[in-house]
Amino acid sequence: MKLAMFMQPLHHKGWDYHEMYDQDIACVVHADQVGYDEMWIGEHTSQRTEPITNALQFMSALIPLTQRIKLCTGVLNLPHHHPARIAADAAMFDHMSRGRFIMGIGPGGLASDFEVYGSNGKDRGRMMVECYEMIRKIWSSNAPYQFSGEFFDVSLVNTVNHELEIGYMPKPFQHPFPRPATTAMSPFSGTAKLAGSKDWDLMSANFNPTATVASHWQAYLKGAEEAGHQADPRNWRVARSVFVADSRAQAEDYLADPNCTLRRYFEYMIDNLASNNYMQIFKTRPDMTDAEVTVDHCIREMVIYGDADSVVDQLVAFSERTGPFGTLMTTFHEWDDEALWRRSMELTAREVMPRLSRYMQPRLDAAMAVSA
C-alpha cells in the first residue's frame, strides 16, 4: 500500500503568491523526507487562493529538491490545454524527473476557469477524452501526421525535415506512456465509470462522505466490466483529510479551535460549492438540506484525526465501508501551525501507514483473486 498527498493547494486570504509557493514547496520536500510515495499537485488559472496555475511548471522546481517521491498532476485540466502543448510538456517533465511522474487528468472544476477558456456550455468530459487520446497519438506516432477531432486539431505535415529533426515531438521517458489517472467527486461518478472503461487510475476526492467514496469504486467496476478490463483496487487512490497528533487530546484541542485550518478549509469549500449549486457532494442523505451541510458535519464525515492508534482504527473502519484501496491520499492543509502539521505527516508515514498496509494487503490480494 502507498501513501500519497493531494495538494489542491488551498490557502487563505492574506498570503502573497511567493509565500504560498514557499510553503507548498516545503511541504513536498518534507513529504519526500518522511517517506510519502506520491505528491499530487492541482492547478487553476483564475483563483488566487489556489495559486498554482501550471502544475508541471511548479513540479519542475521540485525535481532537484526531492529524491524518491513521485510528482503527479492532480490534475491537468485538459479542456483548457491544447493536446500538443501537454504532449510536449508532459514528455519533457517525464524525462527531467526520470519517470517520477503520474499524469492526472480531468475536465476542470472551476467556473472562472471555464469562463477564461470559453469552455462554459461545452462537454468538458468529451473534451478531456479527446485531448488525452490525441496526446497518446502524438506520443505513439512519428511525423508526418494529422489528427482531427471534434474539439482539437493537430497537424505536423508540411514543415517536417527528418535530416534536421524538425517536426519531432518528444516522447515520454516511461514506456509506453506515463500512467493516467482521473478524479471522481459525485455519487456513482460517470468519470469513475469512464476511468474503469479506459483502465485509468482513479482518485476519490477528500470532501466526499464515505458512501460516495464507496460508490466511486462501484462505478469503476461497472466501467471496467463493460469494457472487459480487470479492475485493480491497487490503482484506486482515496483522499482523506488526516490529522495525526501525539495524543487524542492534542488532536481534539486543535479541531476545537474555530480558526484552525481544517475548519477554515471546509468553510471555504462549503461556500465555494454552494455558489455553484454543487452541495450534493457533501450530503449523506437524499433529503439532506443545504443548511445541514455545516463545518461540523464535514469534519465528522470527512476528517480522520487523533493519535496514531485511533487514526489507524478509523481508517480500517472507513475501508471496511469503501472496500480496499491501494493508496491513502492525505490532503494538504495550510500550515497554520507548521510544527503540528510536519509532525502529523511524520506520524502518518512512520506509524500509521505500516499498520494500515499490514491490514490492507491481504484484502487487496483477496479482491484481485475474486476479480480474476
Coordinates of C-alpha atoms in Angstrom, one line a residue:
M1 CA 0.0 0.0 0.0
K2 CA 1.2 3.5 -0.8
L3 CA 1.0 6.9 0.8
A4 CA 0.3 10.0 -1.2
M5 CA -0.7 13.6 -0.6
F6 CA -3.1 15.7 -2.6
M7 CA -2.2 19.4 -2.7
Q8 CA -5.1 21.4 -4.0
P9 CA -3.4 23.6 -2.7
L10 CA -5.8 25.9 -0.8
H11 CA -4.6 28.9 1.1
H12 CA -6.4 31.6 2.9
K13 CA -6.5 35.3 2.2
G14 CA -3.6 37.4 3.2
W15 CA -0.7 35.5 1.7
D16 CA 1.4 36.8 -1.2
Y17 CA 2.0 34.3 -4.1
H18 CA 5.6 33.6 -3.3
E19 CA 4.7 32.9 0.4
M20 CA 2.1 30.3 -0.7
Y21 CA 4.6 28.7 -3.1
D22 CA 7.3 28.6 -0.5
Q23 CA 5.0 26.7 1.9
D24 CA 3.8 24.3 -0.8
I25 CA 7.4 23.5 -1.7
A26 CA 8.4 23.0 1.9
C27 CA 5.6 20.5 2.3
V28 CA 6.6 18.5 -0.7
V29 CA 10.2 18.3 0.4
H30 CA 9.1 17.2 3.9
A31 CA 6.8 14.6 2.4
D32 CA 9.8 13.2 0.4
Q33 CA 12.0 13.1 3.5
V34 CA 9.5 11.3 5.8
G35 CA 8.5 8.6 3.3
Y36 CA 5.5 9.7 1.2
D37 CA 5.3 7.9 -2.1
E38 CA 3.4 10.4 -4.2
M39 CA 2.6 14.1 -4.3
W40 CA -0.4 15.3 -6.4
I41 CA -0.5 18.9 -7.4
G42 CA -3.6 20.7 -8.6
E43 CA -3.8 23.7 -10.9
H44 CA -6.2 26.6 -11.5
T45 CA -5.7 29.6 -13.7
S46 CA -8.0 32.1 -12.0
Q47 CA -8.2 31.6 -8.3
R48 CA -5.9 33.5 -6.0
T49 CA -6.3 31.2 -3.0
E50 CA -5.4 28.1 -5.2
P51 CA -2.3 29.8 -6.7
I52 CA -0.7 27.1 -8.8
T53 CA -1.6 27.9 -12.4
N54 CA 0.6 25.2 -14.0
A55 CA 1.3 22.0 -12.1
L56 CA 4.1 20.8 -14.4
Q57 CA 5.9 24.1 -14.1
F58 CA 5.6 24.1 -10.3
M59 CA 6.7 20.5 -10.0
S60 CA 9.8 21.1 -12.2
A61 CA 11.2 23.1 -9.3
L62 CA 10.7 20.1 -7.0
I63 CA 12.8 17.6 -9.1
P64 CA 16.2 18.6 -7.7
L65 CA 14.7 19.2 -4.2
T66 CA 13.4 15.7 -3.8
Q67 CA 14.8 12.2 -4.1
R68 CA 12.2 9.5 -4.5
I69 CA 8.7 10.9 -4.3
K70 CA 6.6 10.7 -7.5
L71 CA 5.4 14.1 -8.7
C72 CA 1.9 13.9 -10.2
T73 CA -0.5 16.3 -11.7
G74 CA -3.7 16.4 -9.8
V75 CA -5.0 17.3 -12.3
L76 CA -4.2 18.7 -15.8
N77 CA -7.5 20.3 -16.8
L78 CA -7.3 19.1 -20.4
P79 CA -10.2 21.1 -21.9
H80 CA -8.1 24.2 -21.1
H81 CA -5.0 22.9 -22.9
H82 CA -4.0 22.1 -26.5
P83 CA -3.0 18.4 -26.8
A84 CA 0.3 19.2 -28.5
R85 CA 1.2 21.5 -25.6
I86 CA 0.6 18.9 -23.0
A87 CA 2.2 16.1 -25.0
A88 CA 5.4 18.1 -25.3
D89 CA 5.4 19.4 -21.7
A90 CA 4.5 16.1 -20.0
A91 CA 7.1 14.2 -22.0
M92 CA 9.7 16.8 -21.1
F93 CA 8.8 16.6 -17.4
D94 CA 8.9 12.8 -17.5
H95 CA 12.4 12.9 -18.8
M96 CA 13.5 15.6 -16.4
S97 CA 12.1 13.6 -13.4
R98 CA 13.5 10.3 -14.8
G99 CA 10.0 8.8 -14.8
R100 CA 8.9 10.1 -11.3
F101 CA 5.6 11.2 -13.0
I102 CA 2.0 10.1 -13.0
M103 CA -0.3 12.0 -15.3
G104 CA -3.5 13.0 -13.6
I105 CA -6.1 14.5 -16.0
G106 CA -9.5 16.0 -15.5
P107 CA -12.3 18.1 -17.2
G108 CA -11.8 21.1 -14.9
G109 CA -13.8 22.2 -11.9
L110 CA -13.6 26.0 -11.5
A111 CA -16.3 28.2 -13.0
S112 CA -14.0 31.2 -13.5
D113 CA -11.6 28.9 -15.5
F114 CA -14.4 27.8 -17.7
E115 CA -15.1 31.5 -18.4
V116 CA -11.5 32.3 -19.1
Y117 CA -11.1 29.4 -21.5
G118 CA -14.5 29.6 -23.1
S119 CA -15.5 26.1 -22.0
N120 CA -18.8 27.0 -20.5
G121 CA -21.6 25.0 -22.0
K122 CA -19.2 22.6 -23.7
D123 CA -19.0 18.9 -22.9
R124 CA -15.7 19.0 -21.0
G125 CA -15.8 15.3 -20.3
R126 CA -15.6 14.6 -24.1
M127 CA -13.0 17.3 -24.5
M128 CA -10.8 15.7 -21.8
V129 CA -11.1 12.3 -23.5
E130 CA -10.4 13.6 -27.0
C131 CA -7.4 15.7 -25.8
Y132 CA -5.9 12.7 -24.0
E133 CA -6.4 10.4 -26.9
M134 CA -4.6 12.9 -29.2
I135 CA -1.7 13.2 -26.7
R136 CA -1.4 9.4 -26.9
K137 CA -1.4 9.5 -30.7
I138 CA 1.3 12.2 -30.7
W139 CA 3.4 10.0 -28.4
S140 CA 2.9 6.9 -30.4
S141 CA 3.4 8.4 -33.9
N142 CA 6.2 9.9 -35.9
A143 CA 5.6 12.9 -38.2
P144 CA 4.1 13.5 -40.7
Y145 CA 0.7 13.1 -39.2
Q146 CA -2.6 15.0 -38.9
F147 CA -5.3 14.3 -36.2
S148 CA -8.7 16.0 -36.4
G149 CA -11.3 15.8 -33.7
E150 CA -14.5 17.5 -32.5
F151 CA -12.6 20.0 -30.3
F152 CA -8.9 19.8 -31.3
D153 CA -6.7 19.5 -34.4
V154 CA -3.0 18.6 -34.5
S155 CA -1.0 18.8 -37.8
L156 CA 2.7 18.1 -38.5
V157 CA 2.8 17.6 -42.2
N158 CA 4.3 20.4 -44.3
T159 CA 7.2 21.5 -42.1
V160 CA 8.8 18.1 -41.3
N161 CA 12.5 17.9 -42.0
H162 CA 13.9 14.5 -41.0
E163 CA 17.6 15.4 -41.6
L164 CA 17.3 18.4 -39.2
E165 CA 14.8 16.6 -36.9
I166 CA 12.3 19.4 -37.3
G167 CA 8.8 18.4 -36.6
Y168 CA 9.8 15.9 -33.9
M169 CA 7.7 15.9 -30.8
P170 CA 9.3 14.5 -27.6
K171 CA 8.1 11.1 -26.4
P172 CA 8.0 10.2 -22.7
F173 CA 10.8 8.7 -20.6
Q174 CA 8.4 5.9 -19.4
H175 CA 7.4 3.2 -21.9
P176 CA 5.0 3.3 -23.4
F177 CA 3.4 6.2 -21.5
P178 CA 3.1 7.7 -18.0
R179 CA 0.2 6.1 -16.2
P180 CA -3.0 8.2 -16.4
A181 CA -5.4 8.9 -13.5
T182 CA -8.5 10.9 -13.1
T183 CA -10.7 12.1 -10.2
A184 CA -14.3 11.4 -9.0
M185 CA -16.5 13.6 -6.8
S186 CA -20.2 12.8 -7.5
P187 CA -22.0 9.7 -6.2
F188 CA -21.7 6.9 -8.7
S189 CA -19.5 9.2 -10.7
G190 CA -19.6 9.0 -14.5
T191 CA -15.9 9.9 -14.5
A192 CA -15.2 6.9 -12.3
K193 CA -17.0 4.7 -14.7
L194 CA -15.1 6.2 -17.6
A195 CA -11.8 5.6 -15.8
G196 CA -12.7 1.9 -15.3
S197 CA -13.6 1.6 -19.0
K198 CA -10.3 3.2 -20.0
D199 CA -8.2 1.3 -17.5
W200 CA -7.0 4.6 -15.9
D201 CA -6.2 5.0 -12.2
L202 CA -9.0 6.5 -10.0
M203 CA -8.8 9.2 -7.3
S204 CA -11.7 9.8 -4.9
A205 CA -12.0 13.3 -3.5
N206 CA -11.3 14.1 0.1
F207 CA -14.6 16.1 0.5
N208 CA -16.9 13.1 -0.1
P209 CA -18.8 11.2 2.5
T210 CA -17.9 7.6 2.9
A211 CA -20.9 6.2 1.0
T212 CA -20.0 8.4 -2.0
V213 CA -16.4 7.2 -2.0
A214 CA -17.7 3.6 -2.0
S215 CA -19.9 4.4 -4.9
H216 CA -16.9 5.5 -6.9
W217 CA -15.4 2.0 -6.9
Q218 CA -18.7 0.5 -7.8
A219 CA -18.9 2.8 -10.8
Y220 CA -15.3 2.0 -11.7
L221 CA -16.0 -1.7 -11.5
K222 CA -19.0 -1.3 -13.8
G223 CA -17.0 0.6 -16.4
A224 CA -14.2 -2.0 -16.3
E225 CA -16.5 -4.9 -16.6
E226 CA -18.4 -3.4 -19.6
A227 CA -15.0 -2.8 -21.3
G228 CA -13.6 -6.2 -20.5
H229 CA -10.9 -4.9 -18.1
Q230 CA -9.9 -6.4 -14.7
A231 CA -10.3 -3.7 -12.1
D232 CA -7.4 -3.5 -9.8
P233 CA -8.1 -1.8 -6.4
R234 CA -4.3 -1.1 -6.1
N235 CA -4.9 1.6 -8.7
W236 CA -7.5 3.3 -6.5
R237 CA -6.4 6.3 -4.5
V238 CA -8.7 7.5 -1.8
A239 CA -8.2 11.0 -0.4
R240 CA -9.0 12.0 3.2
S241 CA -8.1 14.9 5.5
V242 CA -5.9 13.2 8.1
F243 CA -4.5 14.9 11.2
V244 CA -2.3 12.8 13.5
A245 CA -1.2 14.2 16.8
D246 CA 0.9 12.8 19.6
S247 CA -2.3 12.3 21.7
R248 CA -6.0 12.3 21.1
A249 CA -6.4 15.2 23.4
Q250 CA -4.0 17.3 21.3
A251 CA -5.9 16.5 18.1
E252 CA -9.2 17.3 19.7
D253 CA -8.0 20.6 21.1
Y254 CA -6.7 21.5 17.6
L255 CA -10.0 20.7 15.9
A256 CA -11.9 22.6 18.6
D257 CA -10.3 25.8 17.6
P258 CA -12.7 27.6 15.3
N259 CA -9.8 29.2 13.4
C260 CA -7.9 26.0 12.7
T261 CA -7.1 25.4 9.1
L262 CA -9.3 22.3 8.8
R263 CA -12.4 24.2 9.8
R264 CA -11.5 27.2 7.6
Y265 CA -10.9 24.7 4.7
F266 CA -14.4 23.3 5.0
E267 CA -15.9 26.8 5.5
Y268 CA -14.4 27.7 2.2
M269 CA -15.4 24.5 0.4
I270 CA -19.0 24.8 1.5
D271 CA -19.2 28.5 0.3
N272 CA -17.4 27.6 -3.0
L273 CA -19.6 24.7 -3.9
A274 CA -22.8 26.4 -2.7
S275 CA -22.1 29.2 -5.1
N276 CA -22.0 26.6 -7.9
N277 CA -25.1 24.7 -6.7
Y278 CA -23.0 21.6 -6.1
M279 CA -23.7 20.9 -2.4
Q280 CA -25.0 17.4 -3.1
I281 CA -21.4 16.0 -3.0
F282 CA -21.3 16.8 0.8
K283 CA -24.6 15.1 1.6
T284 CA -25.2 11.8 3.3
R285 CA -28.9 11.5 2.7
P286 CA -31.1 12.3 -0.3
D287 CA -33.3 14.5 1.8
M288 CA -30.5 16.4 3.5
T289 CA -30.8 20.2 3.1
D290 CA -28.1 22.6 2.3
A291 CA -28.4 24.1 5.7
E292 CA -27.5 20.8 7.3
V293 CA -24.1 20.8 5.5
T294 CA -22.1 22.5 8.2
V295 CA -18.4 22.5 9.1
D296 CA -19.1 20.1 11.9
H297 CA -20.9 17.8 9.5
C298 CA -17.9 17.8 7.1
I299 CA -15.4 17.2 9.9
R300 CA -17.5 14.3 11.3
E301 CA -17.9 12.7 7.8
M302 CA -14.6 13.6 6.1
V303 CA -11.8 14.1 8.6
I304 CA -9.8 11.4 10.3
Y305 CA -7.9 12.7 13.4
G306 CA -6.5 11.6 16.7
D307 CA -3.3 9.8 17.8
A308 CA -1.8 7.1 15.6
D309 CA -3.7 4.3 17.2
S310 CA -7.1 5.9 16.8
V311 CA -6.3 7.1 13.2
V312 CA -5.4 3.5 12.2
D313 CA -8.7 2.3 13.7
Q314 CA -10.7 5.0 11.9
L315 CA -9.0 4.2 8.6
V316 CA -9.7 0.5 9.0
A317 CA -13.3 1.2 9.8
F318 CA -13.5 3.6 6.8
S319 CA -12.0 1.0 4.4
E320 CA -14.5 -1.7 5.6
R321 CA -17.2 0.5 4.2
T322 CA -15.5 1.6 1.0
G323 CA -13.6 -1.6 0.1
P324 CA -9.8 -2.0 -0.1
F325 CA -7.8 0.7 -1.9
G326 CA -4.2 0.8 -2.9
T327 CA -3.2 4.3 -1.9
L328 CA -4.2 6.5 1.0
M329 CA -4.0 10.1 -0.3
T330 CA -3.9 12.5 2.6
T331 CA -4.8 16.2 1.9
F332 CA -2.5 19.2 2.3
H333 CA -4.0 21.8 4.6
E334 CA -2.3 25.2 5.0
W335 CA 0.2 25.1 7.8
D336 CA -1.4 27.3 10.5
D337 CA 0.9 25.5 12.9
E338 CA 3.9 24.3 10.9
A339 CA 5.3 22.1 13.7
L340 CA 2.0 20.3 14.2
W341 CA 1.4 19.6 10.5
R342 CA 5.0 18.4 10.0
R343 CA 4.6 16.1 12.9
S344 CA 1.3 14.9 11.6
M345 CA 3.0 13.9 8.3
E346 CA 5.8 12.1 10.1
L347 CA 3.3 10.1 12.3
T348 CA 1.2 9.3 9.2
A349 CA 4.2 7.9 7.3
R350 CA 6.0 6.2 10.1
E351 CA 3.4 4.9 12.5
V352 CA 0.0 4.8 10.7
M353 CA 0.9 3.5 7.2
P354 CA 2.9 0.4 8.2
R355 CA 0.0 -0.8 10.3
L356 CA -2.6 0.1 7.7
S357 CA -0.6 -1.6 5.0
R358 CA -0.4 -4.8 7.0
Y359 CA -4.2 -4.7 7.4
M360 CA -4.9 -3.8 3.8
Q361 CA -2.6 -6.1 1.8
P362 CA -4.5 -9.4 2.3
R363 CA -7.7 -7.6 1.4
L364 CA -6.2 -6.2 -1.8
D365 CA -4.9 -9.7 -2.6
A366 CA -8.3 -11.2 -2.0
A367 CA -10.1 -8.6 -4.1
M368 CA -7.8 -9.4 -7.0
A369 CA -8.3 -13.1 -6.6
V370 CA -12.1 -12.6 -6.7
S371 CA -12.0 -10.4 -9.8
A372 CA -9.7 -12.8 -11.6

